[in-house]
Amino acid sequence: MVGRKRTVERRKNKRYKAVEGAYAAISPNSHKLGQIIDLSMGGLAFKYIDTSGDDTENEQLPEETIFLSSMGYYVGDLPFKTIADYEETNAPSFSSMKVRKRHVQFADLSFKQLFDLDYYLRNNVSEPVEKLPQQYKA
């Protein structure tokens, strides 16, 4: 593999592939809603349709929390910071809509939020979840 750099894994938490039907939504001032690709106790990645051309006046408002939802499970008001947000260029597109991918890191979660996130994670990934890391135990 000439020209490919090896990257060092810097995440503290193992990422798990999300089950079909797991969604993330940013709130309160955003219309960013999309399917979760993978998630961990430290953050997640999700794809969403870029609607920024439709509502440019809302682009300047702050995005404060993220909500996770799937069949029968819900976690809300998780504070986060965006690590990356970019257009997916390798996805085939049959319309003029742009698909974007956002990576977020959870920030300053309360004990209840950590508990709820752990429960959500254990029930919405496609492989068994390892034990909760010691750093998150009270």
PDB file of C-alpha atoms in Angstrom, residues 47-109:
ATOM      1  CA  LYS A  47     -24.832  10.653   8.360  1.00  0.00           C
ATOM      2  CA  TYR A  48     -27.404  13.311   7.570  1.00  0.00           C
ATOM      3  CA  ILE A  49     -28.845  15.164   4.590  1.00  0.00           C
ATOM      4  CA  ASP A  50     -27.439  18.665   4.244  1.00  0.00           C
ATOM      5  CA  THR A  51     -30.365  21.095   4.246  1.00  0.00           C
ATOM      6  CA  SER A  52     -28.290  24.230   4.840  1.00  0.00           C
ATOM      7  CA  GLY A  53     -29.435  25.714   1.530  1.00  0.00           C
ATOM      8  CA  ASP A  54     -33.006  25.627   2.811  1.00  0.00           C
ATOM      9  CA  ASP A  55     -32.519  27.443   6.135  1.00  0.00           C
ATOM     10  CA  THR A  56     -29.474  29.697   6.066  1.00  0.00           C
ATOM     11  CA  GLU A  57     -30.824  31.914   8.854  1.00  0.00           C
ATOM     12  CA  ASN A  58     -30.530  29.019  11.350  1.00  0.00           C
ATOM     13  CA  GLU A  59     -26.887  28.283  10.555  1.00  0.00           C
ATOM     14  CA  GLN A  60     -25.561  30.859  13.022  1.00  0.00           C
ATOM     15  CA  LEU A  61     -27.513  29.538  16.015  1.00  0.00           C
ATOM     16  CA  PRO A  62     -25.611  27.314  18.476  1.00  0.00           C
ATOM     17  CA  GLU A  63     -25.981  23.549  18.498  1.00  0.00           C
ATOM     18  CA  GLU A  64     -26.018  22.463  22.113  1.00  0.00           C
ATOM     19  CA  THR A  65     -27.136  18.865  22.597  1.00  0.00           C
ATOM     20  CA  ILE A  66     -27.680  15.647  20.708  1.00  0.00           C
ATOM     21  CA  PHE A  67     -30.504  13.119  21.043  1.00  0.00           C
ATOM     22  CA  LEU A  68     -30.253   9.389  20.261  1.00  0.00           C
ATOM     23  CA  SER A  69     -33.242   7.282  19.346  1.00  0.00           C
ATOM     24  CA  SER A  70     -34.116   3.833  18.040  1.00  0.00           C
ATOM     25  CA  MET A  71     -36.926   1.327  18.398  1.00  0.00           C
ATOM     26  CA  GLY A  72     -37.912   1.575  22.070  1.00  0.00           C
ATOM     27  CA  TYR A  73     -34.764   3.426  23.243  1.00  0.00           C
ATOM     28  CA  TYR A  74     -34.080   7.133  23.731  1.00  0.00           C
ATOM     29  CA  VAL A  75     -31.337   9.267  25.263  1.00  0.00           C
ATOM     30  CA  GLY A  76     -31.635  13.048  25.225  1.00  0.00           C
ATOM     31  CA  ASP A  77     -29.815  16.263  25.979  1.00  0.00           C
ATOM     32  CA  LEU A  78     -26.257  14.914  25.631  1.00  0.00           C
ATOM     33  CA  PRO A  79     -23.792  17.825  25.442  1.00  0.00           C
ATOM     34  CA  PHE A  80     -21.203  17.413  22.689  1.00  0.00           C
ATOM     35  CA  LYS A  81     -18.535  19.051  20.588  1.00  0.00           C
ATOM     36  CA  THR A  82     -18.146  18.476  16.864  1.00  0.00           C
ATOM     37  CA  ILE A  83     -14.858  16.836  15.902  1.00  0.00           C
ATOM     38  CA  ALA A  84     -15.466  16.659  12.130  1.00  0.00           C
ATOM     39  CA  ASP A  85     -18.259  17.425   9.672  1.00  0.00           C
ATOM     40  CA  TYR A  86     -17.714  16.815   5.969  1.00  0.00           C
ATOM     41  CA  GLU A  87     -19.516  15.941   2.753  1.00  0.00           C
ATOM     42  CA  GLU A  88     -19.585  12.261   1.803  1.00  0.00           C
ATOM     43  CA  THR A  89     -18.118  12.221  -1.686  1.00  0.00           C
ATOM     44  CA  ASN A  90     -17.971   8.467  -2.241  1.00  0.00           C
ATOM     45  CA  ALA A  91     -21.700   7.846  -1.691  1.00  0.00           C
ATOM     46  CA  PRO A  92     -23.678   7.499  -4.931  1.00  0.00           C
ATOM     47  CA  SER A  93     -26.225  10.264  -5.226  1.00  0.00           C
ATOM     48  CA  PHE A  94     -29.336  10.156  -7.369  1.00  0.00           C
ATOM     49  CA  SER A  95     -30.479  13.608  -6.364  1.00  0.00           C
ATOM     50  CA  SER A  96     -29.107  17.047  -5.656  1.00  0.00           C
ATOM     51  CA  MET A  97     -29.167  16.432  -1.885  1.00  0.00           C
ATOM     52  CA  LYS A  98     -25.776  16.295  -0.235  1.00  0.00           C
ATOM     53  CA  VAL A  99     -25.008  13.662   2.378  1.00  0.00           C
ATOM     54  CA  ARG A 100     -22.709  14.761   5.190  1.00  0.00           C
ATOM     55  CA  LYS A 101     -21.006  12.835   7.944  1.00  0.00           C
ATOM     56  CA  ARG A 102     -20.512  14.279  11.426  1.00  0.00           C
ATOM     57  CA  HIS A 103     -18.284  12.975  14.200  1.00  0.00           C
ATOM     58  CA  VAL A 104     -19.091  14.230  17.696  1.00  0.00           C
ATOM     59  CA  GLN A 105     -17.481  13.791  21.091  1.00  0.00           C
ATOM     60  CA  PHE A 106     -19.647  13.788  24.194  1.00  0.00           C
ATOM     61  CA  ALA A 107     -18.655  16.438  26.744  1.00  0.00           C
ATOM     62  CA  ASP A 108     -19.327  16.852  30.469  1.00  0.00           C
ATOM     63  CA  LEU A 109     -21.898  14.065  30.836  1.00  0.00           C
TER      64      LEU A 109
END
